[in-house]
XYZ file of N, CA, C and O in Angstrom:
476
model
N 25.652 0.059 1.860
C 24.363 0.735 1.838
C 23.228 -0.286 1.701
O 23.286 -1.304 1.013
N 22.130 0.139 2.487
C 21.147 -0.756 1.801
C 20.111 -0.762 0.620
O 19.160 -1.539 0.540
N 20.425 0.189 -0.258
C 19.776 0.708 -1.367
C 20.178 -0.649 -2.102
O 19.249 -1.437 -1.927
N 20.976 -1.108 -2.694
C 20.867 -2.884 -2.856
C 20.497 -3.884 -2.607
O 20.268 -4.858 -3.326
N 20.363 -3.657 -1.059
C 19.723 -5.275 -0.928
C 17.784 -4.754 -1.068
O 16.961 -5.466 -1.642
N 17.461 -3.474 -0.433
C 16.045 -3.384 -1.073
C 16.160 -3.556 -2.776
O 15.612 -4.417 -3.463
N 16.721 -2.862 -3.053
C 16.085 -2.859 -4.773
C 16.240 -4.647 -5.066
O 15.252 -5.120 -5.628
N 17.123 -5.431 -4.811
C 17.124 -6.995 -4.917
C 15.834 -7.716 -4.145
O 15.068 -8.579 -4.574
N 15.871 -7.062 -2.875
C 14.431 -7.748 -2.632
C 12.951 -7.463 -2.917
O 11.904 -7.972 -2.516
N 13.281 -6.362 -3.843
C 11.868 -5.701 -4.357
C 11.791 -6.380 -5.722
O 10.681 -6.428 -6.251
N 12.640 -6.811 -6.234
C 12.846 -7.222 -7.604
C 12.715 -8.637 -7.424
O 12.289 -9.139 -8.464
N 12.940 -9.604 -6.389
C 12.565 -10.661 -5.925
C 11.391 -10.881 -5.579
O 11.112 -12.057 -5.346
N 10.113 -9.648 -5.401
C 9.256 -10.224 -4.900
C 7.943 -10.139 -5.709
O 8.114 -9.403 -6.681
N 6.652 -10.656 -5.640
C 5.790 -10.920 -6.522
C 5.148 -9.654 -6.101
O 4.847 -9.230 -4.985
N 4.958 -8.936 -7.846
C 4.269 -7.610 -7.790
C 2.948 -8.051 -8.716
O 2.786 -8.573 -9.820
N 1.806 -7.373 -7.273
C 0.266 -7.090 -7.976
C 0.221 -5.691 -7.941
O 0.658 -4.879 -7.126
N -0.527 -5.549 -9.214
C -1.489 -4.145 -9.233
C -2.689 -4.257 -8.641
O -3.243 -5.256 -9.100
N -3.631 -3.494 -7.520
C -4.843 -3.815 -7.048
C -5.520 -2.564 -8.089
O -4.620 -1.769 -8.361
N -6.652 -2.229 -8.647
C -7.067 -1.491 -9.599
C -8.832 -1.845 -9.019
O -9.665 -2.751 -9.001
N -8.562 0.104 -8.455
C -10.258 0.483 -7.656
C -11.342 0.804 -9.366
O -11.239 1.463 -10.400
N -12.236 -0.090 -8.764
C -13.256 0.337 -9.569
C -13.785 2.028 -9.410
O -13.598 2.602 -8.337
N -14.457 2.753 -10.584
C -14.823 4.069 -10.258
C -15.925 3.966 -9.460
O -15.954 4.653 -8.439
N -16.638 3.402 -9.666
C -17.585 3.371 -9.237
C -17.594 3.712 -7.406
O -18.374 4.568 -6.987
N -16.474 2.803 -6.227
C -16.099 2.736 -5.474
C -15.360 3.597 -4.686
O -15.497 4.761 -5.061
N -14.734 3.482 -3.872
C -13.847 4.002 -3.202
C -12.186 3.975 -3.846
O -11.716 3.125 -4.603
N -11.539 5.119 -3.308
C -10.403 5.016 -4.337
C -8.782 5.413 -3.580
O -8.841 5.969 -2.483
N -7.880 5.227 -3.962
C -6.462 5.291 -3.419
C -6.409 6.826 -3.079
O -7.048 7.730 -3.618
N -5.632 6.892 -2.209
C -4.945 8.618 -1.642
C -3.847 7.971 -1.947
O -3.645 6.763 -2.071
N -2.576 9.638 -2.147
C -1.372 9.284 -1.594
C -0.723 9.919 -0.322
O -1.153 9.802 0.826
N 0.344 10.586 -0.707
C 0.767 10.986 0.483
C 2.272 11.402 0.273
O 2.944 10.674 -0.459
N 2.806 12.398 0.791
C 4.282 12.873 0.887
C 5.132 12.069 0.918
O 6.232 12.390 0.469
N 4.919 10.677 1.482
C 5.835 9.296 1.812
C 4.672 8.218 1.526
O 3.957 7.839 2.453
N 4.482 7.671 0.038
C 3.953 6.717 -0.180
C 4.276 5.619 0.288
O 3.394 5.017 0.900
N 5.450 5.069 0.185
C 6.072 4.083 -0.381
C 6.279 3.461 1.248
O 7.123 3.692 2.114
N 4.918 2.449 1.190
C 4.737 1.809 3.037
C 5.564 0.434 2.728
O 5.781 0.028 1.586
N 6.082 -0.354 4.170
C 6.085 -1.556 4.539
C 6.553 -1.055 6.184
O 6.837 -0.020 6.787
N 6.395 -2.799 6.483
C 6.474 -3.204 8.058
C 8.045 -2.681 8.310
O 9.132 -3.139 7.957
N 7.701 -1.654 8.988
C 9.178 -1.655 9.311
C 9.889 -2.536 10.696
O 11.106 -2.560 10.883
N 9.013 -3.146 11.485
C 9.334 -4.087 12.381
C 9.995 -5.515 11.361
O 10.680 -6.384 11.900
N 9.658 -5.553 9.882
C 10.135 -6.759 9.200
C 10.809 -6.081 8.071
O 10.835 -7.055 7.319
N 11.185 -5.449 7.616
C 11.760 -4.894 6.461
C 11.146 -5.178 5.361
O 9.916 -5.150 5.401
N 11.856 -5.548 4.009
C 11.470 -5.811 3.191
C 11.744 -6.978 2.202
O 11.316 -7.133 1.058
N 12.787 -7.960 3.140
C 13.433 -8.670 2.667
C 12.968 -10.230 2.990
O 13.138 -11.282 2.375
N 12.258 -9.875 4.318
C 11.790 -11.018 4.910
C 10.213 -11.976 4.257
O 9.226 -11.393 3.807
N 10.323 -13.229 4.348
C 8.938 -13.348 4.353
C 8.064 -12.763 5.261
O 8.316 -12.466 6.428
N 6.715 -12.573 4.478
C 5.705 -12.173 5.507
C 5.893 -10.256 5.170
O 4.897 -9.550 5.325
N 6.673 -9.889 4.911
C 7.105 -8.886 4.299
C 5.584 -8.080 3.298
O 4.599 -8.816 3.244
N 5.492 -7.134 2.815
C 4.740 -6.153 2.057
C 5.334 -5.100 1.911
O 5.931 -4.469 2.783
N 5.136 -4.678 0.115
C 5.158 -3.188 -0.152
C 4.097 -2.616 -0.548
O 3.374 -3.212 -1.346
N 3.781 -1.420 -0.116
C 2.370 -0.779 -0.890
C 2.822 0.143 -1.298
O 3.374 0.827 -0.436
N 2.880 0.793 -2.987
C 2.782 2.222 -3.241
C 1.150 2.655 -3.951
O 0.715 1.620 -4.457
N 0.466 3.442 -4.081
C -0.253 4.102 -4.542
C 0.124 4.973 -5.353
O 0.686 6.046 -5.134
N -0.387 4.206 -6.896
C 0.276 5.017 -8.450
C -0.454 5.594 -9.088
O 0.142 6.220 -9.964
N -1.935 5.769 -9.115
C -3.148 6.583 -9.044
C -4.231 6.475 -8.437
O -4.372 5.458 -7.759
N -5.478 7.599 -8.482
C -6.610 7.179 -7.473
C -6.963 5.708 -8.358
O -7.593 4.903 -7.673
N -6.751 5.397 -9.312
C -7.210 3.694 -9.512
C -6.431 2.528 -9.251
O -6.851 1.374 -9.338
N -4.989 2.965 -8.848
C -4.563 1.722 -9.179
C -3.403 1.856 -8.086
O -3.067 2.963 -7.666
N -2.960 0.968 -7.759
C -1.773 0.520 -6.247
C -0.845 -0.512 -6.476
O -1.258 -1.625 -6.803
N 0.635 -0.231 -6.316
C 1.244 -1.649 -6.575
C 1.454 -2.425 -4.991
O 1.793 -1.962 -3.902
N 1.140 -3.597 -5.368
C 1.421 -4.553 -3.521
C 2.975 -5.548 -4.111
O 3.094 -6.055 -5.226
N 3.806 -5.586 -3.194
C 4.837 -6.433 -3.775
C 4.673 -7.220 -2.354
O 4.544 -6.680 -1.256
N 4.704 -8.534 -2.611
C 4.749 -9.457 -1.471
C 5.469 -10.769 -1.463
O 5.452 -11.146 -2.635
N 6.022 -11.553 -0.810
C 6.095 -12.601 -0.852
C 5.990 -14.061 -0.905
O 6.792 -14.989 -0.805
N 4.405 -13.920 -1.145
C 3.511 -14.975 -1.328
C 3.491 -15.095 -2.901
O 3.473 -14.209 -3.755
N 3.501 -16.459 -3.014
C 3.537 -16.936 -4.117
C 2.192 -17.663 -4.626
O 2.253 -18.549 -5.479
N 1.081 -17.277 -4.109
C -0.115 -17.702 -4.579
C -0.713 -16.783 -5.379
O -1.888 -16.891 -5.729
N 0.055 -15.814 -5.725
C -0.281 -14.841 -6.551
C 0.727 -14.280 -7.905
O 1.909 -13.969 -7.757
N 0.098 -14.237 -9.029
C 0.677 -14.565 -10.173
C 1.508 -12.493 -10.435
O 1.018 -11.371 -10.309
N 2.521 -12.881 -10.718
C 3.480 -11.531 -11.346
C 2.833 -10.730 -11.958
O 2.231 -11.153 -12.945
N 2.747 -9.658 -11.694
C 2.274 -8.467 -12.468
C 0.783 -8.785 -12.730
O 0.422 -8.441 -13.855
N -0.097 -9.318 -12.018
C -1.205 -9.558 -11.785
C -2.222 -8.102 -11.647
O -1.887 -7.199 -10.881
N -2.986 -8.050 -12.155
C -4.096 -6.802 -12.006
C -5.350 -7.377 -11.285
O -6.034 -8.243 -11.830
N -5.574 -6.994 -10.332
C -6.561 -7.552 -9.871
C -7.837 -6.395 -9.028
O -7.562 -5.661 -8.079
N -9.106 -6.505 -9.636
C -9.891 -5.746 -8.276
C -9.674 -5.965 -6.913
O -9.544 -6.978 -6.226
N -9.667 -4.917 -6.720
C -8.978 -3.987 -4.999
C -10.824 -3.955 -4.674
O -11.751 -3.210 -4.992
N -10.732 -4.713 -4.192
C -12.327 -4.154 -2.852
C -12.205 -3.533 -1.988
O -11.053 -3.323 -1.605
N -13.294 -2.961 -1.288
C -13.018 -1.819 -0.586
C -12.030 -2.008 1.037
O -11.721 -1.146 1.859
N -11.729 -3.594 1.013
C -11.177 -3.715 2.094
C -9.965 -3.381 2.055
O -9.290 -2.738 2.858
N -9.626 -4.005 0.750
C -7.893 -4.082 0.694
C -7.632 -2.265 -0.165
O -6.553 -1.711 -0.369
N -8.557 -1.922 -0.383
C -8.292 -0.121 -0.484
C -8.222 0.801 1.213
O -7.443 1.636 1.673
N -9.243 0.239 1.652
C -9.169 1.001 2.945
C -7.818 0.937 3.802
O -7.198 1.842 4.361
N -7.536 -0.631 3.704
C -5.702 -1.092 4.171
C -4.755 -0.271 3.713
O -4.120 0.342 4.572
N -4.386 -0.024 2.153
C -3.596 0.420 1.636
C -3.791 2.307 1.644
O -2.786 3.016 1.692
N -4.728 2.706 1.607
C -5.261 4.238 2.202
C -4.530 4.058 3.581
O -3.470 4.620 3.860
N -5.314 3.094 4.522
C -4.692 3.721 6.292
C -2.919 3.072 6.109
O -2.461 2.884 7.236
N -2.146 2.803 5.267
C -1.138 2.746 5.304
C -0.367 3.861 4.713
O 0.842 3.968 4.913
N -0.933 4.561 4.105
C -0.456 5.349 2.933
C -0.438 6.683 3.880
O 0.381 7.585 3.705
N -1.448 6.704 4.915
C -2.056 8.010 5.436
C -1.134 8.252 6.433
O -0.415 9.206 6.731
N -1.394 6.822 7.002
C 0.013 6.599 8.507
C 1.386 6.486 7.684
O 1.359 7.707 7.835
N 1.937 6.363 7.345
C 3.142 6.967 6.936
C 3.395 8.193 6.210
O 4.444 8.216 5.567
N 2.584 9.310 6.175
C 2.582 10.399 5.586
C 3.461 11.311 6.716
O 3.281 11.232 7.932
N 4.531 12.264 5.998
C 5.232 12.701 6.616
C 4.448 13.908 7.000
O 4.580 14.162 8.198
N 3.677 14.726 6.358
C 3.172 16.086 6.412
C 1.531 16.050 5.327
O 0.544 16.756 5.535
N 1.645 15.314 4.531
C 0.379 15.987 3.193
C 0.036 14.405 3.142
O 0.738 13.412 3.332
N -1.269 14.568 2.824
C -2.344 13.364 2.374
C -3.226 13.727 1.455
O -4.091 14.561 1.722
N -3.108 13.047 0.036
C -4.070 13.781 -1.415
C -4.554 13.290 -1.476
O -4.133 12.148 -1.294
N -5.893 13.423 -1.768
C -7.163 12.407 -2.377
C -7.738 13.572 -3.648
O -7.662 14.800 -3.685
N -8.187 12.807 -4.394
C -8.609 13.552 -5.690
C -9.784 14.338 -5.070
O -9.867 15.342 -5.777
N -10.552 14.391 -4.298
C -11.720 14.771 -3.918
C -12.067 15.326 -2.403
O -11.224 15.127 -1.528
N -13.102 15.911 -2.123
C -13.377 16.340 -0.586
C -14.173 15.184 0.015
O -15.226 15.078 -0.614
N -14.100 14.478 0.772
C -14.225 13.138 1.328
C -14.245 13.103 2.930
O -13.189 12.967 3.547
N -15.685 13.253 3.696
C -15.168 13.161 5.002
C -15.092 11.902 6.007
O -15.573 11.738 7.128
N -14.233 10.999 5.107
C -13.411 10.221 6.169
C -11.811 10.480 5.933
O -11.016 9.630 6.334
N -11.558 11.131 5.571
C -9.771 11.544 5.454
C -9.697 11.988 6.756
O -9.301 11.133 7.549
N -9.992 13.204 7.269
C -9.468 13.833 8.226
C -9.544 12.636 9.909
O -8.802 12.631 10.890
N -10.666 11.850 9.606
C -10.695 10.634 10.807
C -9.459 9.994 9.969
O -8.683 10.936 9.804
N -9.066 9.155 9.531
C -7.928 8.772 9.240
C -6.706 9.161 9.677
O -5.928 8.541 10.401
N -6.562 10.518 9.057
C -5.679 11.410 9.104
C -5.059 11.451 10.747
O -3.900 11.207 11.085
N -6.283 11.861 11.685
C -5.814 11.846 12.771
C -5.788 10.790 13.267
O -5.819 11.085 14.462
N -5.741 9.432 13.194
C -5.498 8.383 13.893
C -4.250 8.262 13.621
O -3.829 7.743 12.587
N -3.296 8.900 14.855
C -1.727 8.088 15.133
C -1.517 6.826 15.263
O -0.331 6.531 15.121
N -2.211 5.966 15.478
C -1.690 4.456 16.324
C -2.401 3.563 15.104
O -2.473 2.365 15.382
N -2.789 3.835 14.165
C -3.901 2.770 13.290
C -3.594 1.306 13.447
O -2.382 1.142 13.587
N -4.178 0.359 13.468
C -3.641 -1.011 13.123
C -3.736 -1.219 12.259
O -4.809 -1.083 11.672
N -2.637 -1.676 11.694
C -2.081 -2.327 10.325
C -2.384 -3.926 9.818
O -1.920 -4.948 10.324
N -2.832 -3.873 9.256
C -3.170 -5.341 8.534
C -2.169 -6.000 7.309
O -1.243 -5.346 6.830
N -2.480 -7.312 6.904
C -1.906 -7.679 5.778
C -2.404 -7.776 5.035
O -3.484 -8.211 5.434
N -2.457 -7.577 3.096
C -3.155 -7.073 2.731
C -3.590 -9.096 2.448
O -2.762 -9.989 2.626
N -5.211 -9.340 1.948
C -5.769 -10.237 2.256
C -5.360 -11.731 3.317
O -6.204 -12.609 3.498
């Protein structure tokens, strides 16, 4: 199965918290949070995980090592908007946002989004 070698390479890899100011723009989730490249899995360098764990706060697990373990760091609105159009495009059926917001539904309907890395 591969429920082992992910949980080993998730546990191998350097986890940040990104944490939205209120003030700002803020995380959605979605029926199927839990994004990466599926053209690279999760094992590879170059690799990313994004989950969204409240409207403030997001875990990124990556493989870059210029970034310190369990790191909390402000999420600007770029690397929120990334982790939103990832969160949105992999939604199987439902997309939550704490609020009525009209850029969800443009999101929402973009099938093809391009995907970025997060910084």
């Amino acid at each position: 199965s591969k429920t082992p070698m992910m949980r080993d390479a998730l546990r191998k890899m350097t986890w940040v918290f990104w944490i939205a100011q209120n003030t700002g723009p803020s995380f959605l989730t979605s029926d199927n949070p839990f994004f990466f490249f599926q053209s690279l899995g999760i094992g590879r360098q170059g690799s990313e995980v994004t989950v969204p764990l409240a409207s403030d706060i997001a875990l990124w697990a990556t493989w870059r090592k210029d970034f310190v373990e369990g790191e909390y760091r402000q999420a600007h609105a770029k690397v929120i908007r990334e982790i939103n159009r990832r969160t949105a495009s992999n939604a199987y059926r439902y997309v939550y946002y704490h609020k009525q917001a009209d850029w969800i539904p443009k999101l929402i309907n973009n099938r093809n989004p391009f995907l970025n890395r997060i910084i």
